[in-house]
mmCIF file of C-alpha atoms in Angstrom:
data_model
loop_
_atom_site.group_PDB
_atom_site.id
_atom_site.type_symbol
_atom_site.label_atom_id
_atom_site.label_comp_id
_atom_site.label_asym_id
_atom_site.label_seq_id
_atom_site.Cartn_x
_atom_site.Cartn_y
_atom_site.Cartn_z
ATOM 1 C CA MET A 1 -1.076 -11.729 4.881
ATOM 2 C CA GLU A 2 0.354 -10.987 1.913
ATOM 3 C CA PHE A 3 -1.052 -8.704 -0.787
ATOM 4 C CA GLU A 4 -1.588 -7.664 -4.531
ATOM 5 C CA VAL A 5 -3.205 -4.550 -5.508
ATOM 6 C CA SER A 6 -3.871 -1.932 -8.742
ATOM 7 C CA GLY A 7 -4.549 1.009 -8.904
ATOM 8 C CA TYR A 8 -3.280 4.530 -10.013
ATOM 9 C CA CYS A 9 -0.071 6.276 -8.093
ATOM 10 C CA ARG A 10 0.609 9.899 -7.454
ATOM 11 C CA THR A 11 3.987 9.566 -7.304
ATOM 12 C CA TYR A 12 4.697 7.918 -10.784
ATOM 13 C CA ASN A 13 2.023 9.299 -12.066
ATOM 14 C CA GLN A 14 0.503 6.213 -13.481
ATOM 15 C CA TYR A 15 -1.815 2.548 -12.613
ATOM 16 C CA ARG A 16 0.305 0.030 -11.283
ATOM 17 C CA MET A 17 0.195 -3.066 -9.561
ATOM 18 C CA ALA A 18 2.355 -3.416 -6.187
ATOM 19 C CA GLU A 19 2.536 -6.691 -4.171
ATOM 20 C CA GLY A 20 3.040 -6.273 0.123
ATOM 21 C CA ARG A 21 2.481 -7.858 3.579
ATOM 22 C CA VAL A 22 0.054 -6.512 5.952
ATOM 23 C CA GLU A 23 0.891 -7.913 9.907
ATOM 24 C CA GLN A 24 -1.189 -7.139 12.813
ATOM 25 C CA GLN A 25 0.385 -4.686 15.513
ATOM 26 C CA ASP A 26 -1.641 -3.615 18.302
ATOM 27 C CA GLY A 27 -4.941 -4.939 17.137
ATOM 28 C CA GLN A 28 -4.429 -2.646 14.225
ATOM 29 C CA THR A 29 -3.664 -3.875 10.040
ATOM 30 C CA VAL A 30 -0.675 -2.029 9.198
ATOM 31 C CA ILE A 31 1.665 -2.671 5.884
ATOM 32 C CA ALA A 32 4.856 -4.069 6.465
ATOM 33 C CA GLU A 33 6.378 -4.454 3.447
ATOM 34 C CA MET A 34 5.460 -3.337 -0.310
ATOM 35 C CA ASP A 35 7.317 -3.068 -3.327
ATOM 36 C CA CYS A 36 6.851 0.814 -4.818
ATOM 37 C CA ASN A 37 9.041 1.895 -1.421
ATOM 38 C CA TYR A 38 6.020 3.095 0.565
ATOM 39 C CA GLU A 39 8.383 3.935 3.629
ATOM 40 C CA ARG A 40 9.284 6.963 1.844
ATOM 41 C CA CYS A 41 6.852 7.650 -0.117
ATOM 42 C CA LEU A 42 6.064 11.740 -0.216
ATOM 43 C CA ASN A 43 2.035 10.744 -1.375
ATOM 44 C CA ARG A 44 1.977 7.706 1.184
ATOM 45 C CA GLN A 45 -0.909 9.432 3.272
ATOM 46 C CA ASP A 46 -3.105 9.505 0.667
ATOM 47 C CA CYS A 47 -2.238 6.213 -1.505
ATOM 48 C CA GLN A 48 -5.270 4.226 -2.971
ATOM 49 C CA LEU A 49 -3.251 0.979 -3.070
ATOM 50 C CA VAL A 50 -2.477 1.392 0.344
ATOM 51 C CA ARG A 51 -5.801 2.286 0.960
ATOM 52 C CA GLN A 52 -6.624 -1.035 -1.116
ATOM 53 C CA ALA A 53 -4.259 -3.126 0.834
ATOM 54 C CA LEU A 54 -5.768 -2.263 4.513
ATOM 55 C CA GLU A 55 -9.408 -2.952 3.118
ATOM 56 C CA GLU A 56 -8.809 -6.085 1.989
ATOM 57 C CA ALA A 57 -6.317 -7.349 4.495
ATOM 58 C CA GLU A 58 -9.153 -6.202 7.368
ATOM 59 C CA GLN A 59 -12.458 -7.741 5.470
#
């Protein structure tokens, strides 16, 4: 499932939009790809954008 989310990004210290794709793996929803370099982000554990994307995907 593809998504578009918006919110505050701690890494860039600004409001931004991000697009990406979530997938189901072993019964869990995970981020497969995100245009903000999520895989290498220092703040990915507390990312509001990722949290929002996962919540939308589970609805």
